[in-house]
Short mmCIF file of C-alpha atoms in Angstrom, two decimals:
data_model
loop_
_atom_site.label_atom_id
_atom_site.label_comp_id
_atom_site.label_asym_id
_atom_site.label_seq_id
_atom_site.Cartn_x
_atom_site.Cartn_y
_atom_site.Cartn_z
CA MET T 1 -37.60 -47.74 87.23
CA LEU T 2 -36.51 -50.57 89.53
CA ARG T 3 -37.71 -48.73 92.64
CA GLN T 4 -41.20 -48.20 91.20
CA ILE T 5 -41.55 -51.88 90.32
CA TYR T 6 -40.04 -52.81 93.67
CA ASN T 7 -42.48 -50.63 95.63
CA PHE T 8 -45.44 -51.88 93.61
CA THR T 9 -44.70 -55.52 94.45
CA LEU T 10 -43.21 -55.20 97.94
CA ILE T 11 -46.33 -54.19 99.88
CA PRO T 12 -48.50 -57.19 98.87
CA LEU T 13 -45.51 -59.48 99.36
CA ALA T 14 -44.91 -58.06 102.85
CA ILE T 15 -48.57 -58.47 103.78
CA GLY T 16 -48.68 -62.04 102.47
CA ALA T 17 -45.46 -63.05 104.22
CA SER T 18 -46.23 -61.38 107.55
CA PRO T 19 -48.16 -64.31 109.16
CA PHE T 20 -45.27 -66.68 108.41
CA TRP T 21 -42.71 -64.17 109.66
CA ILE T 22 -44.67 -63.57 112.89
CA LEU T 23 -44.95 -67.32 113.49
CA LYS T 24 -41.22 -67.76 112.89
CA THR T 25 -40.40 -64.90 115.24
CA LYS T 26 -42.72 -66.34 117.90
CA ARG T 27 -40.96 -69.73 117.66
CA ARG T 28 -37.67 -67.94 118.32
CA GLY T 29 -39.16 -66.13 121.33
CA GLY T 30 -38.76 -62.72 119.73
CA LEU T 31 -42.31 -61.28 119.75
CA SER T 32 -42.38 -57.95 121.58
CA LYS T 33 -43.68 -54.40 121.29
CA ARG T 34 -40.37 -53.39 119.79
CA LEU T 35 -41.26 -55.15 116.55
CA TRP T 36 -43.30 -52.03 115.73
CA GLU T 37 -39.94 -50.42 115.03
CA LYS T 38 -39.83 -52.41 111.80
CA LEU T 39 -42.79 -50.25 110.71
CA GLY T 40 -41.21 -46.97 111.80
CA ARG T 41 -42.89 -46.75 115.21
CA TYR T 42 -40.35 -46.05 117.95
CA HIS T 43 -42.45 -45.99 121.12
CA GLU T 44 -39.80 -47.85 123.16
CA VAL T 45 -36.91 -45.60 122.09
CA ASP T 46 -36.04 -42.36 123.89
CA LEU T 47 -35.97 -40.17 120.80
CA THR T 48 -35.46 -36.98 122.84
CA SER T 49 -32.06 -38.23 124.02
CA MET T 50 -30.99 -38.66 120.39
CA GLU T 51 -32.40 -35.38 119.12
CA GLY T 52 -29.74 -33.38 117.33
CA THR T 53 -27.07 -36.07 117.71
CA HIS T 54 -27.22 -37.19 114.05
CA PRO T 55 -25.99 -40.74 114.72
CA ILE T 56 -24.19 -43.04 112.33
CA TYR T 57 -26.68 -45.69 111.27
CA VAL T 58 -25.37 -49.24 110.75
CA HIS T 59 -27.83 -51.66 109.13
CA ALA T 60 -27.45 -55.40 109.78
CA ALA T 61 -29.76 -58.12 108.50
CA SER T 62 -29.20 -61.02 110.91
CA VAL T 63 -26.80 -62.50 113.46
CA GLY T 64 -23.78 -62.68 111.14
CA GLU T 65 -24.09 -59.09 109.96
CA ALA T 66 -24.91 -57.96 113.52
CA ASN T 67 -21.62 -59.40 114.76
CA ILE T 68 -19.73 -57.60 111.99
CA ALA T 69 -21.55 -54.38 112.87
CA ARG T 70 -20.82 -54.73 116.59
CA LYS T 71 -17.14 -55.35 115.90
CA LEU T 72 -16.99 -52.36 113.57
CA ILE T 73 -18.84 -50.01 115.91
CA ALA T 74 -16.78 -51.07 118.94
CA ARG T 75 -13.57 -50.14 117.16
CA TRP T 76 -15.05 -46.96 115.67
CA SER T 77 -16.31 -45.83 119.06
CA SER T 78 -12.90 -46.43 120.66
CA LEU T 79 -11.24 -44.26 118.00
CA HIS T 80 -14.00 -41.62 117.88
CA PRO T 81 -15.74 -41.59 121.29
CA GLU T 82 -17.64 -38.44 120.34
CA GLU T 83 -19.75 -40.32 117.79
CA ARG T 84 -23.22 -41.74 118.44
CA PHE T 85 -24.34 -44.91 116.70
CA LEU T 86 -27.65 -46.47 115.78
CA LEU T 87 -27.59 -50.21 115.08
CA GLY T 88 -30.57 -51.61 113.19
CA ILE T 89 -31.06 -55.40 113.21
CA GLY T 90 -33.45 -57.29 110.94
CA THR T 91 -34.12 -60.46 112.99
CA SER T 92 -35.19 -61.08 116.56
CA THR T 93 -32.20 -63.36 117.21
CA GLY T 94 -29.75 -60.72 116.01
CA PHE T 95 -31.61 -58.01 117.93
CA ASP T 96 -31.48 -59.98 121.20
CA LEU T 97 -27.77 -60.66 120.69
CA ALA T 98 -26.99 -56.98 120.11
CA LYS T 99 -29.13 -55.87 123.07
CA GLN T 100 -27.23 -58.21 125.39
CA SER T 101 -23.96 -56.42 124.67
CA PRO T 102 -24.34 -53.20 122.69
CA PRO T 103 -21.16 -51.31 121.78
CA ALA T 104 -20.48 -48.01 123.54
CA ASN T 105 -22.61 -45.03 122.51
CA THR T 106 -24.98 -47.28 120.58
CA GLU T 107 -28.77 -47.50 120.48
CA VAL T 108 -30.05 -50.85 119.18
CA ILE T 109 -33.31 -50.91 117.21
CA TYR T 110 -35.11 -53.18 114.79
CA ALA T 111 -34.13 -52.27 111.23
CA PRO T 112 -36.98 -50.65 109.29
CA LEU T 113 -38.66 -52.64 106.54
CA ASP T 114 -37.71 -51.22 103.17
CA LEU T 115 -41.15 -49.72 102.54
CA SER T 116 -40.96 -46.10 101.44
CA PRO T 117 -43.23 -44.63 104.20
CA VAL T 118 -41.39 -46.67 106.84
CA VAL T 119 -37.96 -45.54 105.66
CA LYS T 120 -39.16 -41.92 105.58
CA SER T 121 -40.33 -42.27 109.20
CA PHE T 122 -36.98 -43.75 110.15
CA PHE T 123 -35.01 -40.84 108.68
CA ALA T 124 -37.37 -38.28 110.22
CA SER T 125 -37.05 -39.91 113.65
CA PHE T 126 -33.26 -40.27 113.84
CA GLN T 127 -31.75 -37.95 111.19
CA PRO T 128 -28.56 -39.98 110.73
CA LYS T 129 -25.55 -38.34 109.11
CA LEU T 130 -24.25 -41.58 107.56
CA VAL T 131 -25.76 -44.93 106.55
CA VAL T 132 -23.53 -48.01 106.68
CA LEU T 133 -24.77 -51.20 105.03
CA ILE T 134 -23.14 -54.59 105.61
CA GLU T 135 -21.93 -57.13 103.00
CA HIS T 136 -24.71 -57.23 100.38
CA GLU T 137 -27.68 -55.66 102.18
CA VAL T 138 -28.35 -52.83 99.71
CA TRP T 139 -32.00 -51.74 99.85
CA PRO T 140 -33.59 -49.54 97.15
CA ASN T 141 -35.71 -47.30 99.38
CA MET T 142 -33.01 -46.92 102.02
CA VAL T 143 -30.54 -45.84 99.34
CA HIS T 144 -33.05 -43.57 97.59
CA HIS T 145 -34.18 -41.64 100.66
CA ALA T 146 -30.64 -41.33 102.05
CA CYS T 147 -29.49 -39.82 98.76
CA GLU T 148 -32.53 -37.55 98.60
CA GLN T 149 -31.42 -36.05 101.92
CA GLY T 150 -27.74 -35.87 100.97
CA ILE T 151 -26.72 -38.59 103.43
CA PRO T 152 -23.66 -40.58 102.30
CA ILE T 153 -23.90 -44.38 102.15
CA GLY T 154 -21.10 -46.85 102.78
CA LEU T 155 -21.13 -50.58 102.08
CA ALA T 156 -18.76 -52.35 104.46
CA ASN T 157 -17.37 -55.87 104.12
CA ALA T 158 -18.80 -56.14 100.62
CA ARG T 159 -18.70 -59.49 98.88
CA LEU T 160 -20.33 -60.97 95.81
CA SER T 161 -20.19 -64.58 94.71
CA VAL T 162 -19.83 -65.50 91.04
CA ARG T 163 -23.42 -66.75 90.92
CA SER T 164 -24.88 -63.68 92.62
CA GLY T 165 -22.73 -61.41 90.48
CA GLU T 166 -24.05 -62.94 87.26
CA ARG T 167 -27.63 -62.60 88.43
CA LEU T 168 -27.24 -58.96 89.53
CA GLU T 169 -25.31 -58.03 86.40
CA ARG T 170 -28.37 -59.00 84.34
CA LEU T 171 -30.37 -56.53 86.45
CA ARG T 172 -27.90 -53.69 85.93
CA PRO T 173 -30.18 -51.77 83.52
CA PHE T 174 -32.68 -51.54 86.41
CA ALA T 175 -30.53 -51.68 89.56
CA GLY T 176 -27.28 -50.11 88.39
CA ARG T 177 -28.38 -46.64 89.47
CA MET T 178 -28.86 -47.85 93.04
CA TYR T 179 -25.31 -49.23 93.27
CA ASP T 180 -23.89 -46.17 91.52
CA ARG T 181 -25.17 -44.00 94.38
CA LEU T 182 -23.04 -45.71 97.05
CA SER T 183 -20.40 -43.32 98.38
CA TRP T 184 -17.85 -45.94 99.39
CA VAL T 185 -17.63 -49.72 99.08
CA GLY T 186 -15.09 -51.80 100.99
CA ALA T 187 -14.55 -55.12 99.21
CA GLN T 188 -13.40 -58.17 101.13
CA SER T 189 -10.97 -59.32 98.44
CA PRO T 190 -9.58 -58.29 95.03
CA GLU T 191 -11.64 -61.10 93.46
CA ASP T 192 -14.83 -59.28 94.49
CA CYS T 193 -13.96 -56.03 92.72
CA PRO T 194 -14.69 -56.94 89.06
CA ARG T 195 -18.04 -58.44 90.06
CA LEU T 196 -18.95 -55.38 92.13
CA GLU T 197 -18.06 -53.04 89.27
CA ALA T 198 -20.09 -55.16 86.86
CA ILE T 199 -23.32 -54.53 88.83
CA GLY T 200 -22.86 -50.76 88.76
CA ILE T 201 -20.54 -49.77 91.60
CA ARG T 202 -18.22 -46.95 90.53
CA PRO T 203 -14.52 -47.95 90.45
CA GLU T 204 -13.53 -44.72 92.21
CA SER T 205 -15.76 -45.57 95.18
CA LEU T 206 -14.40 -49.12 95.46
CA GLU T 207 -11.54 -50.15 97.75
CA VAL T 208 -10.19 -53.51 98.93
CA SER T 209 -10.42 -53.15 102.70
CA GLY T 210 -10.42 -56.84 103.67
CA SER T 211 -12.95 -58.62 105.84
CA VAL T 212 -13.94 -57.16 109.21
CA LYS T 213 -15.36 -60.57 110.05
CA PHE T 214 -12.01 -62.29 109.45
CA ASP T 215 -9.79 -59.56 110.95
CA PRO T 216 -7.76 -61.24 113.73
CA ALA T 217 -6.71 -57.90 115.22
CA PHE T 218 -10.01 -57.50 117.09
CA ASP T 219 -12.57 -59.88 118.54
CA THR T 220 -16.31 -59.40 118.19
CA PRO T 221 -17.51 -58.01 121.54
CA SER T 222 -18.81 -60.82 123.72
CA ALA T 223 -22.56 -60.87 124.22
CA CYS T 224 -22.36 -62.94 127.41
CA SER T 225 -20.10 -63.57 130.37
CA LEU T 226 -20.68 -67.33 130.43
CA LYS T 227 -17.82 -69.60 131.48
CA PRO T 228 -19.10 -72.98 130.29
CA THR T 229 -16.45 -75.13 131.99
CA GLU T 230 -18.81 -76.42 134.67
CA LEU T 231 -21.52 -77.15 132.12
CA LEU T 232 -19.09 -79.12 129.98
CA ASP T 233 -17.65 -80.93 132.99
CA SER T 234 -21.15 -82.22 133.71
CA LEU T 235 -20.91 -84.27 130.49
CA GLY T 236 -17.76 -86.18 131.48
CA GLU T 237 -13.98 -85.86 131.13
CA GLY T 238 -13.18 -86.73 127.50
CA PRO T 239 -12.29 -84.47 124.54
CA ILE T 240 -14.90 -81.85 123.71
CA LEU T 241 -16.22 -82.14 120.15
CA MET T 242 -18.65 -79.53 118.90
CA ALA T 243 -20.91 -79.04 115.90
CA LEU T 244 -21.52 -75.35 115.22
CA SER T 245 -24.36 -73.69 113.30
CA THR T 246 -25.77 -77.00 112.11
CA HIS T 247 -28.63 -77.42 109.65
CA PRO T 248 -31.16 -80.29 109.36
CA GLY T 249 -29.53 -83.69 109.09
CA GLU T 250 -26.10 -82.53 110.19
CA GLU T 251 -26.79 -83.10 113.89
CA ILE T 252 -27.33 -86.87 113.51
CA LEU T 253 -24.40 -87.10 111.08
CA PHE T 254 -22.14 -85.41 113.62
CA ALA T 255 -23.47 -87.49 116.53
CA ASN T 256 -22.86 -90.76 114.67
CA ALA T 257 -19.34 -89.73 113.72
CA ALA T 258 -18.29 -88.08 116.99
CA SER T 259 -19.65 -90.89 119.17
CA GLN T 260 -16.95 -93.12 117.66
CA VAL T 261 -14.34 -91.09 119.58
CA GLN T 262 -14.00 -92.93 122.88
CA GLY T 263 -15.25 -90.90 125.87
CA ALA T 264 -15.84 -87.71 123.86
CA ARG T 265 -18.14 -85.01 125.16
CA LEU T 266 -20.50 -83.93 122.39
CA VAL T 267 -22.05 -80.48 122.02
CA ILE T 268 -24.36 -79.35 119.21
CA ILE T 269 -25.16 -75.68 118.62
CA PRO T 270 -27.79 -75.47 115.86
CA ARG T 271 -28.05 -72.47 113.55
CA HIS T 272 -31.68 -72.01 114.58
CA MET T 273 -32.37 -72.77 118.21
CA GLU T 274 -36.12 -73.15 117.61
CA ARG T 275 -35.26 -76.55 116.10
CA ARG T 276 -34.35 -77.83 119.56
CA ASN T 277 -37.25 -80.29 119.88
CA GLU T 278 -36.79 -81.58 116.34
CA ILE T 279 -33.09 -82.21 117.01
CA GLN T 280 -33.78 -83.91 120.33
CA ASP T 281 -36.36 -86.21 118.77
CA GLU T 282 -34.04 -87.18 115.93
CA LEU T 283 -31.12 -87.91 118.25
CA LYS T 284 -33.29 -89.86 120.70
CA GLY T 285 -34.70 -91.88 117.83
CA ALA T 286 -31.13 -92.87 116.95
CA GLY T 287 -30.43 -94.00 120.51
CA PHE T 288 -28.63 -90.91 121.86
CA GLU T 289 -29.44 -89.29 125.20
CA THR T 290 -29.67 -85.51 125.05
CA VAL T 291 -29.97 -82.52 127.33
CA LEU T 292 -30.90 -78.96 126.42
CA ARG T 293 -28.51 -76.31 127.64
CA SER T 294 -31.49 -74.21 128.81
CA THR T 295 -32.68 -76.97 131.16
CA ILE T 296 -29.42 -78.02 132.81
CA ASN T 297 -29.41 -78.06 136.60
CA LEU T 298 -25.86 -78.48 137.85
CA VAL T 299 -27.01 -79.61 141.30
CA ASP T 300 -27.10 -83.16 139.95
CA SER T 301 -24.53 -82.90 137.17
CA SER T 302 -23.73 -86.62 137.19
CA SER T 303 -27.07 -87.25 135.45
CA PHE T 304 -25.72 -85.66 132.24
CA ARG T 305 -22.66 -87.87 131.78
CA GLY T 306 -22.57 -89.33 128.29
CA MET T 307 -25.38 -87.11 127.03
CA ILE T 308 -25.23 -84.82 124.01
CA MET T 309 -25.74 -81.20 124.97
CA VAL T 310 -27.89 -79.19 122.56
CA VAL T 311 -27.22 -75.49 123.12
CA ASP T 312 -30.53 -73.68 122.61
CA THR T 313 -29.58 -70.28 124.01
CA THR T 314 -28.61 -67.06 122.23
CA GLY T 315 -25.13 -65.55 122.20
CA GLU T 316 -23.24 -68.36 123.94
CA MET T 317 -21.57 -70.03 120.95
CA PRO T 318 -18.27 -68.05 121.21
CA ALA T 319 -17.87 -69.03 124.86
CA PHE T 320 -18.50 -72.72 124.12
CA THR T 321 -16.26 -72.69 121.04
CA LYS T 322 -13.22 -71.63 123.05
CA GLU T 323 -13.52 -74.83 125.12
CA ALA T 324 -13.62 -77.25 122.17
CA GLN T 325 -10.83 -79.60 121.06
CA VAL T 326 -12.30 -79.89 117.54
CA VAL T 327 -15.31 -78.30 115.84
CA PHE T 328 -17.42 -79.22 112.85
CA VAL T 329 -18.88 -76.21 111.03
CA GLY T 330 -22.38 -76.76 109.67
CA LYS T 331 -24.20 -76.00 106.42
CA THR T 332 -21.31 -77.64 104.60
CA ILE T 333 -22.41 -81.25 104.02
CA LEU T 334 -26.20 -81.63 103.79
CA ALA T 335 -26.76 -77.91 103.13
CA LYS T 336 -24.64 -75.64 100.97
CA GLY T 337 -23.01 -72.30 101.64
CA GLY T 338 -21.22 -72.78 104.94
CA GLN T 339 -21.28 -70.95 108.25
CA ASN T 340 -18.58 -68.76 109.76
CA PRO T 341 -15.47 -70.76 110.81
CA CYS T 342 -13.57 -67.74 112.10
CA GLU T 343 -14.63 -67.83 115.75
CA ALA T 344 -13.14 -71.30 116.06
CA ILE T 345 -10.05 -70.33 114.07
CA SER T 346 -9.47 -67.26 116.23
CA ALA T 347 -9.80 -69.48 119.32
CA LYS T 348 -7.08 -71.77 117.84
CA VAL T 349 -9.48 -74.69 117.54
CA PRO T 350 -9.06 -76.98 114.50
CA VAL T 351 -12.01 -76.94 112.09
CA VAL T 352 -13.64 -79.82 110.24
CA ALA T 353 -16.19 -79.05 107.52
CA GLY T 354 -17.88 -80.48 104.46
CA PRO T 355 -17.05 -79.48 100.87
CA TRP T 356 -19.81 -76.87 100.47
CA PHE T 357 -18.28 -73.61 101.69
CA GLY T 358 -19.29 -71.28 98.84
CA ASN T 359 -20.36 -68.41 101.10
CA PHE T 360 -16.82 -68.16 102.41
CA GLU T 361 -14.82 -68.15 99.21
CA PRO T 362 -11.99 -67.46 98.58
CA LEU T 363 -11.25 -68.00 102.29
CA ALA T 364 -12.29 -71.68 102.22
CA THR T 365 -9.95 -72.44 99.31
CA GLN T 366 -7.13 -70.57 101.03
CA LEU T 367 -7.69 -72.51 104.25
CA ARG T 368 -7.57 -75.82 102.38
CA SER T 369 -4.44 -74.81 100.47
CA ASN T 370 -2.72 -73.84 103.72
CA GLU T 371 -3.83 -77.09 105.43
CA GLY T 372 -5.92 -75.06 107.86
CA LEU T 373 -9.21 -76.86 107.19
CA TRP T 374 -9.99 -80.59 107.20
CA THR T 375 -12.62 -81.35 104.56
CA VAL T 376 -14.90 -84.34 105.08
CA GLU T 377 -17.52 -85.92 102.83
CA ASP T 378 -19.61 -88.18 105.07
CA GLU T 379 -19.90 -89.87 108.46
CA GLN T 380 -16.85 -92.09 107.94
CA THR T 381 -14.47 -89.31 106.91
CA MET T 382 -15.80 -87.07 109.67
CA ALA T 383 -15.22 -89.77 112.28
CA LYS T 384 -11.64 -90.18 111.03
CA ALA T 385 -10.97 -86.44 111.20
CA LEU T 386 -12.45 -86.05 114.69
CA GLN T 387 -10.54 -89.08 115.96
CA GLU T 388 -7.15 -88.01 114.57
CA LEU T 389 -7.44 -84.40 115.70
CA SER T 390 -8.53 -85.54 119.17
CA ASP T 391 -5.64 -88.03 119.47
CA ASP T 392 -2.82 -86.07 117.84
CA GLN T 393 -2.38 -82.73 119.59
CA GLU T 394 0.57 -81.77 117.40
CA LYS T 395 -1.48 -82.24 114.23
CA ALA T 396 -4.41 -80.34 115.74
CA GLN T 397 -2.22 -77.43 116.82
CA LYS T 398 -0.53 -77.27 113.42
CA GLN T 399 -3.85 -77.15 111.57
CA ALA T 400 -5.17 -74.46 113.92
CA ALA T 401 -1.98 -72.39 113.44
CA ASN T 402 -2.21 -72.73 109.66
CA ALA T 403 -5.81 -71.51 109.75
CA LEU T 404 -4.96 -68.56 111.95
CA SER T 405 -2.11 -67.54 109.63
CA THR T 406 -4.56 -67.56 106.72
CA LEU T 407 -6.64 -64.89 108.45
CA GLU T 408 -3.58 -62.62 108.66
CA ALA T 409 -4.33 -61.33 105.15
CA HIS T 410 -7.33 -59.55 106.70
CA ARG T 411 -5.47 -58.03 109.65
CA GLY T 412 -6.25 -54.33 109.82
CA ALA T 413 -9.51 -54.61 107.86
CA THR T 414 -11.51 -53.14 110.74
CA ASP T 415 -9.28 -50.08 111.02
CA ARG T 416 -9.22 -49.57 107.25
CA THR T 417 -13.00 -49.72 107.14
CA VAL T 418 -13.45 -47.30 110.03
CA GLU T 419 -10.97 -44.87 108.50
CA ALA T 420 -12.71 -44.86 105.11
CA LEU T 421 -16.21 -44.52 106.57
CA ALA T 422 -15.15 -41.75 108.94
CA LYS T 423 -13.98 -39.72 105.94
CA LEU T 424 -17.52 -39.78 104.60
CA VAL T 425 -18.67 -37.96 107.73
CA GLU T 426 -15.79 -35.50 107.83
CA PRO T 427 -14.13 -35.38 104.40
CA GLU T 428 -10.59 -34.13 104.27
#
């Protein structure tokens, strides 16, 4: 029932939204012939080389899911080098990131739109033997056509907030069948399990595997070889303070707070790099000098001293993060939900964030309880946190160690997930 309603409404919605999506993709520099892959046209893929290989298909929506998928595939490939993988990415930013550094034995494509003819074309072209979905990206036509062909489906790193769980539970009479057809679901935490069962996932298919994203045993494969030391040295000699994955309004808030730390070098890495001009204009209007990472010429590096660097390139955030003394994680003050703090935590960098971290519960609460996260409310409290963590190395190191110990609960999640998914391909 749900799938029929879904298919009836999806096509006009897709047609109506396509001009806005194309414009957004163009702003991000992602327009290319390969976008036809979203419609099941694989002219740029060597299908003959994949014929008969029956790859494992891993579906990732955007950058965050793509990083989880790359981490998972890298470990899987190291344990099972005979396997072939197909990684489908929904956004141009995530696609570019994955193409820069694909895991071994992996073909990267654009994920097919969940239109029934497109999904049919996808399965006919690649004939995967397993479909792996990430977190909460469960698509009706993908699930339906996989099941029609007897292909098992795994949902890795599954999570469901209280709010989302309540909304999906109301749809259970329509959507419950879709969730019931999942072969295996790896929940991030025990708290997720009752909510996942309530939307229709079978208890016998559900397992607490932990979070691949938070697993400290393995790093996400690097998408670049950048060593940003020289770039950062061009800004001066003071402590390096960074704002990561910022949303509108958070850049100026961070700049005002961080500029109160004497001699600090400031770096802003926005969540969406196409906002570069908007961010520059806002910062310049407030009296700050800025430089875009993409335009830096180190021949005359002295000209950048005292400027705020806005990083407008793809895949370089992990390399920059490792060089920071303190980071502020965005989408936590003026926007709600939060962005991933784990790259900074894994790099042993203390994290400052606002109160709105709902997308990362229960981790955010655990970090606060373990004194591994400094919560700020506004410019004044942020300035205080950045100043103290810059001045007091012992306090900074203790907070970073507390945060890293909090992630230990997820150690082994990647291996547990690979082991469970591999059984779907070759059951005992």
